């Protein structure tokens, strides 16, 4: 788990899955997995981080939502790029930039375009004091000018999801 700090949910290191897994023959035999009955959040970094690019490969193994957290101050204050599955009720606004302030969520931007479970995707958030941009597999998904606050840790996120794997942060 390295320097990752679990805030909520269940997080564990997962090994490659095959008949006879052999970490010596795999370029990257491990990923970080989440199980989220409600929310699962793990964070890394420092409170003073700002103006950064955060990337992660994520395998949405089940319906629900996954995402990246930026400018994490505490569980009650951060910004979240959340992405819902095609099976979820949020299909019309499956991609969301969410402000969590004082523990309350406010969707600042949203768009259609849900994920298909069982596929690996690359999520990226470029976060500066003037602009926030989220992309999926290198294609812009959402953007926001003048984020409500900046500076803070990065995080991995899952919601109402039986299983998700995160890799190559």
Short mmCIF file of N, CA, C and O in Angstrom, two decimals, residues 22-88:
data_model
loop_
_atom_site.label_atom_id
_atom_site.label_comp_id
_atom_site.label_asym_id
_atom_site.label_seq_id
_atom_site.Cartn_x
_atom_site.Cartn_y
_atom_site.Cartn_z
N UNK A 22 2.76 -15.66 -11.84
CA UNK A 22 4.19 -15.62 -11.60
C UNK A 22 4.65 -14.16 -11.68
O UNK A 22 4.91 -13.64 -12.76
N UNK A 23 4.74 -13.48 -10.51
CA UNK A 23 5.14 -12.07 -10.53
C UNK A 23 6.47 -11.81 -11.22
O UNK A 23 6.71 -10.74 -11.74
N UNK A 24 7.36 -12.80 -11.26
CA UNK A 24 8.66 -12.62 -11.92
C UNK A 24 8.50 -12.48 -13.43
O UNK A 24 9.38 -11.97 -14.10
N UNK A 25 7.38 -12.92 -14.00
CA UNK A 25 7.17 -12.86 -15.44
C UNK A 25 6.19 -11.79 -15.86
O UNK A 25 5.78 -11.73 -17.01
N UNK A 26 5.79 -10.96 -14.96
CA UNK A 26 4.85 -9.89 -15.28
C UNK A 26 5.53 -8.55 -15.04
O UNK A 26 6.21 -8.37 -14.04
N UNK A 27 5.31 -7.62 -15.95
CA UNK A 27 5.90 -6.29 -15.79
C UNK A 27 5.28 -5.57 -14.59
O UNK A 27 5.92 -4.76 -13.94
N UNK A 28 4.05 -5.87 -14.28
CA UNK A 28 3.37 -5.22 -13.17
C UNK A 28 2.36 -6.19 -12.58
O UNK A 28 1.20 -6.21 -12.97
N UNK A 29 2.78 -7.02 -11.63
CA UNK A 29 1.92 -8.08 -11.14
C UNK A 29 0.88 -7.66 -10.10
O UNK A 29 0.10 -8.49 -9.67
N UNK A 30 0.86 -6.40 -9.69
CA UNK A 30 -0.05 -5.99 -8.63
C UNK A 30 -0.85 -4.75 -9.02
O UNK A 30 -0.40 -3.92 -9.80
N UNK A 31 -2.04 -4.65 -8.45
CA UNK A 31 -2.86 -3.44 -8.55
C UNK A 31 -3.45 -3.18 -7.17
O UNK A 31 -3.30 -3.99 -6.25
N UNK A 32 -4.12 -2.05 -7.02
CA UNK A 32 -4.72 -1.68 -5.75
C UNK A 32 -6.22 -1.78 -5.93
O UNK A 32 -6.79 -1.16 -6.83
N UNK A 33 -6.88 -2.58 -5.10
CA UNK A 33 -8.30 -2.84 -5.30
C UNK A 33 -9.17 -2.24 -4.23
O UNK A 33 -8.77 -2.08 -3.08
N UNK A 34 -10.40 -1.89 -4.64
CA UNK A 34 -11.38 -1.30 -3.72
C UNK A 34 -12.67 -2.09 -3.76
O UNK A 34 -13.08 -2.59 -4.80
N UNK A 35 -13.30 -2.17 -2.60
CA UNK A 35 -14.66 -2.66 -2.46
C UNK A 35 -15.41 -1.55 -1.74
O UNK A 35 -14.98 -1.09 -0.68
N UNK A 36 -16.51 -1.09 -2.36
CA UNK A 36 -17.22 0.06 -1.80
C UNK A 36 -18.71 -0.24 -1.66
O UNK A 36 -19.44 -0.21 -2.63
N UNK A 37 -19.14 -0.55 -0.44
CA UNK A 37 -20.58 -0.70 -0.20
C UNK A 37 -21.24 0.66 -0.34
O UNK A 37 -22.30 0.79 -0.91
N UNK A 38 -20.60 1.67 0.21
CA UNK A 38 -21.01 3.07 0.01
C UNK A 38 -19.91 3.77 -0.77
O UNK A 38 -19.91 3.80 -1.96
N UNK A 39 -18.93 4.32 -0.03
CA UNK A 39 -17.80 5.01 -0.65
C UNK A 39 -16.49 4.37 -0.19
O UNK A 39 -16.38 3.96 0.95
N UNK A 40 -15.52 4.34 -1.09
CA UNK A 40 -14.16 3.92 -0.75
C UNK A 40 -13.22 5.01 -1.25
O UNK A 40 -13.30 5.43 -2.41
N UNK A 41 -12.37 5.48 -0.37
CA UNK A 41 -11.44 6.56 -0.71
C UNK A 41 -10.10 6.29 -0.05
O UNK A 41 -10.04 5.97 1.14
N UNK A 42 -9.04 6.41 -0.83
CA UNK A 42 -7.68 6.34 -0.31
C UNK A 42 -6.91 7.52 -0.89
O UNK A 42 -7.15 7.92 -2.03
N UNK A 43 -6.01 8.11 -0.10
CA UNK A 43 -5.31 9.31 -0.53
C UNK A 43 -3.80 9.17 -0.33
O UNK A 43 -3.34 8.37 0.47
N UNK A 44 -3.07 9.99 -1.08
CA UNK A 44 -1.61 10.05 -0.97
C UNK A 44 -1.17 11.47 -1.29
O UNK A 44 -1.88 12.22 -1.94
N UNK A 45 0.01 11.81 -0.84
CA UNK A 45 0.56 13.13 -1.14
C UNK A 45 0.58 14.03 0.08
O UNK A 45 0.52 13.56 1.21
N UNK A 46 0.64 15.34 -0.19
CA UNK A 46 0.72 16.33 0.89
C UNK A 46 -0.32 17.42 0.69
O UNK A 46 -0.78 17.67 -0.42
N UNK A 47 -0.66 18.08 1.78
CA UNK A 47 -1.68 19.14 1.77
C UNK A 47 -1.29 20.30 0.88
O UNK A 47 -2.15 21.00 0.36
N UNK A 48 0.00 20.51 0.66
CA UNK A 48 0.45 21.68 -0.11
C UNK A 48 0.61 21.40 -1.61
O UNK A 48 0.98 22.30 -2.36
N UNK A 49 0.33 20.18 -2.08
CA UNK A 49 0.43 19.91 -3.52
C UNK A 49 -0.56 20.77 -4.29
O UNK A 49 -1.73 20.89 -3.91
N UNK A 50 -0.08 21.38 -5.36
CA UNK A 50 -0.97 22.15 -6.24
C UNK A 50 -0.41 22.12 -7.67
O UNK A 50 0.71 21.70 -7.89
N UNK A 51 -1.23 22.50 -8.62
CA UNK A 51 -0.84 22.52 -10.03
C UNK A 51 -0.20 21.19 -10.45
O UNK A 51 0.98 21.11 -10.73
N UNK A 52 -1.01 20.16 -10.50
CA UNK A 52 -0.48 18.84 -10.85
C UNK A 52 -1.38 18.09 -11.83
O UNK A 52 -2.50 18.50 -12.11
N UNK A 53 -0.82 17.00 -12.35
CA UNK A 53 -1.52 16.10 -13.25
C UNK A 53 -1.56 14.75 -12.56
O UNK A 53 -0.53 14.23 -12.14
N UNK A 54 -2.74 14.18 -12.43
CA UNK A 54 -2.91 12.90 -11.77
C UNK A 54 -3.51 11.92 -12.77
O UNK A 54 -4.52 12.22 -13.40
N UNK A 55 -2.86 10.75 -12.93
CA UNK A 55 -3.33 9.73 -13.87
C UNK A 55 -3.43 8.39 -13.15
O UNK A 55 -2.62 8.10 -12.27
N UNK A 56 -4.40 7.57 -13.59
CA UNK A 56 -4.52 6.22 -13.07
C UNK A 56 -5.18 5.34 -14.12
O UNK A 56 -6.05 5.79 -14.87
N UNK A 57 -4.75 4.09 -14.17
CA UNK A 57 -5.45 3.09 -14.97
C UNK A 57 -6.45 2.43 -14.02
O UNK A 57 -6.10 2.09 -12.89
N UNK A 58 -7.69 2.29 -14.48
CA UNK A 58 -8.71 1.70 -13.62
C UNK A 58 -9.50 0.66 -14.41
O UNK A 58 -9.85 0.88 -15.56
N UNK A 59 -9.71 -0.47 -13.77
CA UNK A 59 -10.55 -1.52 -14.33
C UNK A 59 -11.81 -1.54 -13.49
O UNK A 59 -11.80 -1.97 -12.35
N UNK A 60 -12.87 -1.06 -14.07
CA UNK A 60 -14.17 -1.04 -13.42
C UNK A 60 -14.72 -2.46 -13.55
O UNK A 60 -15.30 -2.81 -14.56
N UNK A 61 -14.51 -3.27 -12.54
CA UNK A 61 -14.86 -4.68 -12.62
C UNK A 61 -16.34 -4.93 -12.37
O UNK A 61 -16.82 -6.05 -12.59
N UNK A 62 -17.07 -3.94 -11.91
CA UNK A 62 -18.48 -4.10 -11.58
C UNK A 62 -19.19 -2.76 -11.76
O UNK A 62 -18.54 -1.72 -11.80
N UNK A 63 -20.50 -2.78 -11.86
CA UNK A 63 -21.24 -1.50 -11.92
C UNK A 63 -21.02 -0.67 -10.67
O UNK A 63 -20.67 -1.19 -9.62
N UNK A 64 -21.23 0.62 -10.80
CA UNK A 64 -21.03 1.57 -9.70
C UNK A 64 -20.34 2.80 -10.24
O UNK A 64 -20.56 3.19 -11.38
N UNK A 65 -19.48 3.39 -9.43
CA UNK A 65 -18.72 4.56 -9.86
C UNK A 65 -17.29 4.45 -9.34
O UNK A 65 -17.04 3.88 -8.29
N UNK A 66 -16.37 5.01 -10.12
CA UNK A 66 -14.96 5.10 -9.73
C UNK A 66 -14.49 6.49 -10.08
O UNK A 66 -15.17 7.22 -10.80
N UNK A 67 -13.32 6.86 -9.61
CA UNK A 67 -12.82 8.17 -9.98
C UNK A 67 -11.52 8.56 -9.31
O UNK A 67 -10.89 7.77 -8.62
N UNK A 68 -11.18 9.82 -9.54
CA UNK A 68 -9.98 10.44 -9.00
C UNK A 68 -10.37 11.63 -8.14
O UNK A 68 -11.24 12.42 -8.53
N UNK A 69 -9.71 11.77 -7.02
CA UNK A 69 -9.90 12.92 -6.14
C UNK A 69 -8.67 13.81 -6.25
O UNK A 69 -7.54 13.31 -6.29
N UNK A 70 -8.90 15.11 -6.33
CA UNK A 70 -7.80 16.08 -6.32
C UNK A 70 -8.10 17.15 -5.27
O UNK A 70 -9.24 17.30 -4.84
N UNK A 71 -7.07 17.86 -4.89
CA UNK A 71 -7.18 18.93 -3.89
C UNK A 71 -7.86 18.44 -2.61
O UNK A 71 -8.69 19.12 -2.02
N UNK A 72 -7.50 17.23 -2.20
CA UNK A 72 -8.08 16.63 -1.00
C UNK A 72 -7.56 17.35 0.23
O UNK A 72 -6.36 17.37 0.49
N UNK A 73 -8.47 17.94 0.98
CA UNK A 73 -8.14 18.58 2.25
C UNK A 73 -8.43 17.62 3.42
O UNK A 73 -7.63 17.47 4.31
N UNK A 74 -9.62 17.03 3.36
CA UNK A 74 -10.08 16.07 4.36
C UNK A 74 -11.31 15.38 3.78
O UNK A 74 -11.74 15.73 2.69
N UNK A 75 -11.90 14.40 4.50
CA UNK A 75 -13.05 13.69 3.93
C UNK A 75 -14.23 14.59 3.59
O UNK A 75 -15.06 14.25 2.74
N UNK A 76 -14.28 15.76 4.18
CA UNK A 76 -15.40 16.67 3.98
C UNK A 76 -15.15 17.74 2.92
O UNK A 76 -16.07 18.46 2.55
N UNK A 77 -13.90 17.84 2.41
CA UNK A 77 -13.53 18.91 1.49
C UNK A 77 -12.53 18.44 0.44
O UNK A 77 -11.36 18.19 0.76
N UNK A 78 -13.01 18.31 -0.82
CA UNK A 78 -12.14 17.91 -1.93
C UNK A 78 -12.93 18.04 -3.24
O UNK A 78 -14.12 18.33 -3.24
N UNK A 79 -12.22 17.81 -4.34
CA UNK A 79 -12.85 17.76 -5.66
C UNK A 79 -12.73 16.34 -6.19
O UNK A 79 -11.71 15.68 -5.99
N UNK A 80 -13.77 15.89 -6.89
CA UNK A 80 -13.85 14.51 -7.35
C UNK A 80 -14.26 14.46 -8.81
O UNK A 80 -15.21 15.13 -9.21
N UNK A 81 -13.52 13.68 -9.60
CA UNK A 81 -13.96 13.31 -10.94
C UNK A 81 -14.54 11.92 -10.79
O UNK A 81 -13.83 10.95 -10.56
N UNK A 82 -15.88 11.82 -10.88
CA UNK A 82 -16.58 10.56 -10.67
C UNK A 82 -17.17 10.08 -12.00
O UNK A 82 -17.74 10.88 -12.75
N UNK A 83 -17.05 8.77 -12.24
CA UNK A 83 -17.53 8.18 -13.50
C UNK A 83 -18.39 6.97 -13.18
O UNK A 83 -17.92 6.01 -12.58
N UNK A 84 -19.65 7.03 -13.61
CA UNK A 84 -20.62 5.97 -13.35
C UNK A 84 -20.65 4.95 -14.48
O UNK A 84 -20.39 5.28 -15.63
N UNK A 85 -21.07 3.72 -14.15
CA UNK A 85 -21.17 2.64 -15.14
C UNK A 85 -22.43 2.78 -15.98
O UNK A 85 -23.38 3.48 -15.62
N UNK A 86 -22.43 2.06 -17.10
CA UNK A 86 -23.58 2.05 -18.01
C UNK A 86 -24.80 1.42 -17.34
O UNK A 86 -25.92 1.67 -17.75
N UNK A 87 -24.58 0.61 -16.32
CA UNK A 87 -25.68 -0.05 -15.63
C UNK A 87 -26.30 0.82 -14.54
O UNK A 87 -27.30 0.47 -13.96
N UNK A 88 -25.69 1.94 -14.28
CA UNK A 88 -26.13 2.79 -13.17
C UNK A 88 -27.29 3.69 -13.61
O UNK A 88 -27.53 3.91 -14.79
#
